[in-house]
């Protein structure tokens, strides 16, 4: 019930709300750098609205509720909107949408009205003015009355016509819509920003606003901006052959005929239930849409009915924004823990005071890596903004600096794996630190064992991924060396394991002990050491001991080994935990034939120049090339008289013809594989 005497406590609360709302509106609208999530701003706004409803005399002219948005920046010239750019009332629940429809039917005095549903695009509002078809002015919304002149910048946006299509458009046409940055463009832009050591944008809306408010339009031109139109402003002197349509949905079509872009998701509906179905549908497809949306907007379709429904101070009564649950929220960062992934990657994870965001309660969020923590300057004890969009893993967006406590402490990634204590290393440009104890680390053990047993590695028949999981889960094995200690009795204790299978597996493990050095090196699962690299290492050094004792620098001498792989190999063999396991493996009887190193001229393809062409199905081309080089061949890209042999895969073209003309020996893929097997 409205009351006339304002208690001091209420007055103080209102003053504080004014101050806080003004501060955040300035950050949001003027600086493009919001400090708190929209939903928190909305909450403060609603508190003030509620108080003003109770004490109407608090609704002073300078109240944030009386103002649409913030002030225009000084640096652009100002443009007065002949027709104000309005805002929309927000709804957050189905109930409010039902009430909206009810209100409309009361205002119109009838139940018969059509609605248009559109995505609520998350960008910034713009008003374009076309005179005689020519784009003469583009203005931001500013405070709704006065905006900024961004004509030069808007002219750089490819999807906005500089001249309308056709000839039957009004003499003056003001069209309004949303400028936004598509998600793909936003991601690329942020990658660039980070690569150039610049601060990335917090979200596509900030990126779009920041890009449009550039004083240098060349910068705007390089930014991937786009626009969808959703309403009209001033319209004068329509074309006699083409009067303005009388329904919003048809106006949108009319705008399209003039070359203006309209969101493809617009739909005509007749009931509030259909509105809710539209909302649910778009919400499920939200992540797949190429642009960000933060809700949907329902509008009465008939302009006549719109007029009848009218406006309240901030917004039309004939439209409402049905907002999605907030994807960002504020909470406390209690601690940072390290998670070790299956491949040894160390990921810092923020432990949070539980917070409801994006429709679920979130207690953990990723911080990605040390660079991200440093760049965002996130500290333990900070109040942070957490984002959970769709099914994406929640992430910490940034700290709220004004809420940072004095004792907030910076975080440095540990130099040891928290799971196994092995050294953690960042290799070259990699953003992630990794545990180097790949053979020993419990976080990596399942993957390491699966890889070890796989066909191209130790080829232990019958030891597939599922069985590895079972063995580890039953704690029968902890690492690859334990495989060779398994007994039949232990195996039989597993579910679905009969005597025969257990016996077969023990036999297969026993057979697996006889291998080659190349397979053994590959089986160790050293990062980025594939079959080909493993074979190169084996052939070059001949013994495991020699490889272990070689420095990264020397390893680079091996054909096919670059600095990153060399460093990975060195780090792997420097880690005592790995060596312990290798020693156990060797002690259990793993062996391979001695490699008799051949001089270059003794290699089977020594002195031969070979050309590879067409597509291969059993091996990728790089591996085939590496194998040929290993066997002593020189691999060339073009066929000439000097070519000794052509290997022609499927769909070989001109090179094959030329080789035939020159009478060069031609092998197909099967011949090549046979050659490899026998060499
Ligand atoms: S209609 C008279 N339609 O939402 C109504 N607005 O809070 C004018 N917005 O400033 C707005 N998508 O920036 C309308 N499909 C849509 C919209 C939309 C996004 C934004 C617009 C406006 C704000 C209103």
mmCIF file with all atom_site columns, C-alpha atoms in Angstrom, residues 484-573:
data_model
loop_
_atom_site.group_PDB
_atom_site.id
_atom_site.type_symbol
_atom_site.label_atom_id
_atom_site.label_alt_id
_atom_site.label_comp_id
_atom_site.label_asym_id
_atom_site.label_entity_id
_atom_site.label_seq_id
_atom_site.pdbx_PDB_ins_code
_atom_site.Cartn_x
_atom_site.Cartn_y
_atom_site.Cartn_z
_atom_site.occupancy
_atom_site.B_iso_or_equiv
_atom_site.pdbx_formal_charge
_atom_site.auth_seq_id
_atom_site.auth_comp_id
_atom_site.auth_asym_id
_atom_site.auth_atom_id
_atom_site.pdbx_PDB_model_num
ATOM 1  C CA . UNK A 1 484 ? 53.182 -58.880 -15.828 1.00 0.00 ? 484 UNK A CA 1
ATOM 2  C CA . UNK A 1 485 ? 52.546 -59.868 -12.199 1.00 0.00 ? 485 UNK A CA 1
ATOM 3  C CA . UNK A 1 486 ? 48.907 -60.838 -12.794 1.00 0.00 ? 486 UNK A CA 1
ATOM 4  C CA . UNK A 1 487 ? 47.883 -64.402 -11.973 1.00 0.00 ? 487 UNK A CA 1
ATOM 5  C CA . UNK A 1 488 ? 45.088 -66.526 -13.380 1.00 0.00 ? 488 UNK A CA 1
ATOM 6  C CA . UNK A 1 489 ? 43.495 -66.720 -9.934  1.00 0.00 ? 489 UNK A CA 1
ATOM 7  C CA . UNK A 1 490 ? 43.274 -62.950 -9.742  1.00 0.00 ? 490 UNK A CA 1
ATOM 8  C CA . UNK A 1 491 ? 41.763 -62.715 -13.213 1.00 0.00 ? 491 UNK A CA 1
ATOM 9  C CA . UNK A 1 492 ? 39.083 -65.285 -12.493 1.00 0.00 ? 492 UNK A CA 1
ATOM 10 C CA . UNK A 1 493 ? 37.883 -63.129 -9.612  1.00 0.00 ? 493 UNK A CA 1
ATOM 11 C CA . UNK A 1 494 ? 36.735 -60.538 -12.166 1.00 0.00 ? 494 UNK A CA 1
ATOM 12 C CA . UNK A 1 495 ? 33.168 -60.411 -13.372 1.00 0.00 ? 495 UNK A CA 1
ATOM 13 C CA . UNK A 1 496 ? 32.487 -62.233 -16.665 1.00 0.00 ? 496 UNK A CA 1
ATOM 14 C CA . UNK A 1 497 ? 35.982 -63.805 -16.660 1.00 0.00 ? 497 UNK A CA 1
ATOM 15 C CA . UNK A 1 498 ? 36.043 -67.566 -17.102 1.00 0.00 ? 498 UNK A CA 1
ATOM 16 C CA . UNK A 1 499 ? 39.003 -69.917 -16.607 1.00 0.00 ? 499 UNK A CA 1
ATOM 17 C CA . UNK A 1 500 ? 39.644 -70.130 -20.320 1.00 0.00 ? 500 UNK A CA 1
ATOM 18 C CA . UNK A 1 501 ? 39.676 -66.384 -20.928 1.00 0.00 ? 501 UNK A CA 1
ATOM 19 C CA . UNK A 1 502 ? 41.897 -65.887 -17.891 1.00 0.00 ? 502 UNK A CA 1
ATOM 20 C CA . UNK A 1 503 ? 44.305 -68.457 -19.202 1.00 0.00 ? 503 UNK A CA 1
ATOM 21 C CA . UNK A 1 504 ? 44.285 -66.930 -22.696 1.00 0.00 ? 504 UNK A CA 1
ATOM 22 C CA . UNK A 1 505 ? 45.019 -63.508 -21.281 1.00 0.00 ? 505 UNK A CA 1
ATOM 23 C CA . UNK A 1 506 ? 47.937 -64.720 -19.184 1.00 0.00 ? 506 UNK A CA 1
ATOM 24 C CA . UNK A 1 507 ? 49.319 -66.375 -22.326 1.00 0.00 ? 507 UNK A CA 1
ATOM 25 C CA . UNK A 1 508 ? 48.872 -63.186 -24.328 1.00 0.00 ? 508 UNK A CA 1
ATOM 26 C CA . UNK A 1 509 ? 50.637 -61.127 -21.663 1.00 0.00 ? 509 UNK A CA 1
ATOM 27 C CA . UNK A 1 510 ? 53.461 -63.622 -21.667 1.00 0.00 ? 510 UNK A CA 1
ATOM 28 C CA . UNK A 1 511 ? 53.701 -63.410 -25.464 1.00 0.00 ? 511 UNK A CA 1
ATOM 29 C CA . UNK A 1 512 ? 53.641 -59.621 -25.233 1.00 0.00 ? 512 UNK A CA 1
ATOM 30 C CA . UNK A 1 513 ? 57.011 -59.745 -23.495 1.00 0.00 ? 513 UNK A CA 1
ATOM 31 C CA . UNK A 1 514 ? 58.591 -60.487 -26.842 1.00 0.00 ? 514 UNK A CA 1
ATOM 32 C CA . UNK A 1 515 ? 58.481 -57.234 -28.748 1.00 0.00 ? 515 UNK A CA 1
ATOM 33 C CA . UNK A 1 516 ? 60.603 -54.726 -30.645 1.00 0.00 ? 516 UNK A CA 1
ATOM 34 C CA . UNK A 1 517 ? 62.368 -51.678 -29.248 1.00 0.00 ? 517 UNK A CA 1
ATOM 35 C CA . UNK A 1 518 ? 60.240 -49.425 -31.476 1.00 0.00 ? 518 UNK A CA 1
ATOM 36 C CA . UNK A 1 519 ? 57.006 -50.924 -30.160 1.00 0.00 ? 519 UNK A CA 1
ATOM 37 C CA . UNK A 1 520 ? 58.236 -50.693 -26.586 1.00 0.00 ? 520 UNK A CA 1
ATOM 38 C CA . UNK A 1 521 ? 59.111 -46.994 -26.945 1.00 0.00 ? 521 UNK A CA 1
ATOM 39 C CA . UNK A 1 522 ? 55.778 -46.307 -28.583 1.00 0.00 ? 522 UNK A CA 1
ATOM 40 C CA . UNK A 1 523 ? 54.007 -48.277 -25.813 1.00 0.00 ? 523 UNK A CA 1
ATOM 41 C CA . UNK A 1 524 ? 55.487 -46.029 -23.115 1.00 0.00 ? 524 UNK A CA 1
ATOM 42 C CA . UNK A 1 525 ? 53.070 -43.338 -24.280 1.00 0.00 ? 525 UNK A CA 1
ATOM 43 C CA . UNK A 1 526 ? 55.556 -40.455 -24.280 1.00 0.00 ? 526 UNK A CA 1
ATOM 44 C CA . UNK A 1 527 ? 53.713 -37.346 -25.330 1.00 0.00 ? 527 UNK A CA 1
ATOM 45 C CA . UNK A 1 528 ? 53.709 -36.869 -29.109 1.00 0.00 ? 528 UNK A CA 1
ATOM 46 C CA . UNK A 1 529 ? 55.882 -39.922 -29.710 1.00 0.00 ? 529 UNK A CA 1
ATOM 47 C CA . UNK A 1 530 ? 53.927 -41.891 -32.297 1.00 0.00 ? 530 UNK A CA 1
ATOM 48 C CA . UNK A 1 531 ? 54.867 -45.095 -34.067 1.00 0.00 ? 531 UNK A CA 1
ATOM 49 C CA . UNK A 1 532 ? 57.034 -43.388 -36.650 1.00 0.00 ? 532 UNK A CA 1
ATOM 50 C CA . UNK A 1 533 ? 58.991 -41.353 -34.114 1.00 0.00 ? 533 UNK A CA 1
ATOM 51 C CA . UNK A 1 534 ? 59.420 -44.430 -31.939 1.00 0.00 ? 534 UNK A CA 1
ATOM 52 C CA . UNK A 1 535 ? 60.820 -46.332 -34.912 1.00 0.00 ? 535 UNK A CA 1
ATOM 53 C CA . UNK A 1 536 ? 63.156 -43.479 -35.806 1.00 0.00 ? 536 UNK A CA 1
ATOM 54 C CA . UNK A 1 537 ? 64.444 -43.409 -32.230 1.00 0.00 ? 537 UNK A CA 1
ATOM 55 C CA . UNK A 1 538 ? 64.947 -47.168 -32.144 1.00 0.00 ? 538 UNK A CA 1
ATOM 56 C CA . UNK A 1 539 ? 66.780 -47.250 -35.460 1.00 0.00 ? 539 UNK A CA 1
ATOM 57 C CA . UNK A 1 540 ? 68.909 -44.225 -34.677 1.00 0.00 ? 540 UNK A CA 1
ATOM 58 C CA . UNK A 1 541 ? 70.041 -45.205 -31.200 1.00 0.00 ? 541 UNK A CA 1
ATOM 59 C CA . UNK A 1 542 ? 69.675 -48.976 -31.260 1.00 0.00 ? 542 UNK A CA 1
ATOM 60 C CA . UNK A 1 543 ? 69.207 -49.332 -27.488 1.00 0.00 ? 543 UNK A CA 1
ATOM 61 C CA . UNK A 1 544 ? 66.845 -48.003 -24.843 1.00 0.00 ? 544 UNK A CA 1
ATOM 62 C CA . UNK A 1 545 ? 69.773 -47.030 -22.646 1.00 0.00 ? 545 UNK A CA 1
ATOM 63 C CA . UNK A 1 546 ? 71.182 -44.817 -25.402 1.00 0.00 ? 546 UNK A CA 1
ATOM 64 C CA . UNK A 1 547 ? 67.871 -43.027 -25.861 1.00 0.00 ? 547 UNK A CA 1
ATOM 65 C CA . UNK A 1 548 ? 67.490 -42.480 -22.131 1.00 0.00 ? 548 UNK A CA 1
ATOM 66 C CA . UNK A 1 549 ? 70.885 -40.892 -21.903 1.00 0.00 ? 549 UNK A CA 1
ATOM 67 C CA . UNK A 1 550 ? 70.463 -38.500 -24.793 1.00 0.00 ? 550 UNK A CA 1
ATOM 68 C CA . UNK A 1 551 ? 69.726 -34.828 -24.183 1.00 0.00 ? 551 UNK A CA 1
ATOM 69 C CA . UNK A 1 552 ? 66.891 -33.009 -25.889 1.00 0.00 ? 552 UNK A CA 1
ATOM 70 C CA . UNK A 1 553 ? 69.404 -31.124 -27.981 1.00 0.00 ? 553 UNK A CA 1
ATOM 71 C CA . UNK A 1 554 ? 70.979 -34.302 -29.327 1.00 0.00 ? 554 UNK A CA 1
ATOM 72 C CA . UNK A 1 555 ? 67.609 -35.940 -29.866 1.00 0.00 ? 555 UNK A CA 1
ATOM 73 C CA . UNK A 1 556 ? 66.843 -33.259 -32.425 1.00 0.00 ? 556 UNK A CA 1
ATOM 74 C CA . UNK A 1 557 ? 69.476 -34.807 -34.673 1.00 0.00 ? 557 UNK A CA 1
ATOM 75 C CA . UNK A 1 558 ? 67.122 -37.713 -35.335 1.00 0.00 ? 558 UNK A CA 1
ATOM 76 C CA . UNK A 1 559 ? 65.198 -37.171 -38.584 1.00 0.00 ? 559 UNK A CA 1
ATOM 77 C CA . UNK A 1 560 ? 61.551 -36.369 -37.808 1.00 0.00 ? 560 UNK A CA 1
ATOM 78 C CA . UNK A 1 561 ? 62.191 -35.151 -34.220 1.00 0.00 ? 561 UNK A CA 1
ATOM 79 C CA . UNK A 1 562 ? 61.640 -31.480 -33.469 1.00 0.00 ? 562 UNK A CA 1
ATOM 80 C CA . UNK A 1 563 ? 62.336 -29.485 -30.296 1.00 0.00 ? 563 UNK A CA 1
ATOM 81 C CA . UNK A 1 564 ? 58.983 -30.152 -28.616 1.00 0.00 ? 564 UNK A CA 1
ATOM 82 C CA . UNK A 1 565 ? 59.092 -33.920 -29.064 1.00 0.00 ? 565 UNK A CA 1
ATOM 83 C CA . UNK A 1 566 ? 62.744 -33.935 -28.019 1.00 0.00 ? 566 UNK A CA 1
ATOM 84 C CA . UNK A 1 567 ? 61.893 -32.109 -24.802 1.00 0.00 ? 567 UNK A CA 1
ATOM 85 C CA . UNK A 1 568 ? 58.980 -34.464 -24.122 1.00 0.00 ? 568 UNK A CA 1
ATOM 86 C CA . UNK A 1 569 ? 61.303 -37.455 -24.455 1.00 0.00 ? 569 UNK A CA 1
ATOM 87 C CA . UNK A 1 570 ? 63.953 -35.930 -22.230 1.00 0.00 ? 570 UNK A CA 1
ATOM 88 C CA . UNK A 1 571 ? 61.434 -35.001 -19.520 1.00 0.00 ? 571 UNK A CA 1
ATOM 89 C CA . UNK A 1 572 ? 59.885 -38.447 -19.627 1.00 0.00 ? 572 UNK A CA 1
ATOM 90 C CA . UNK A 1 573 ? 63.153 -40.215 -18.970 1.00 0.00 ? 573 UNK A CA 1
#
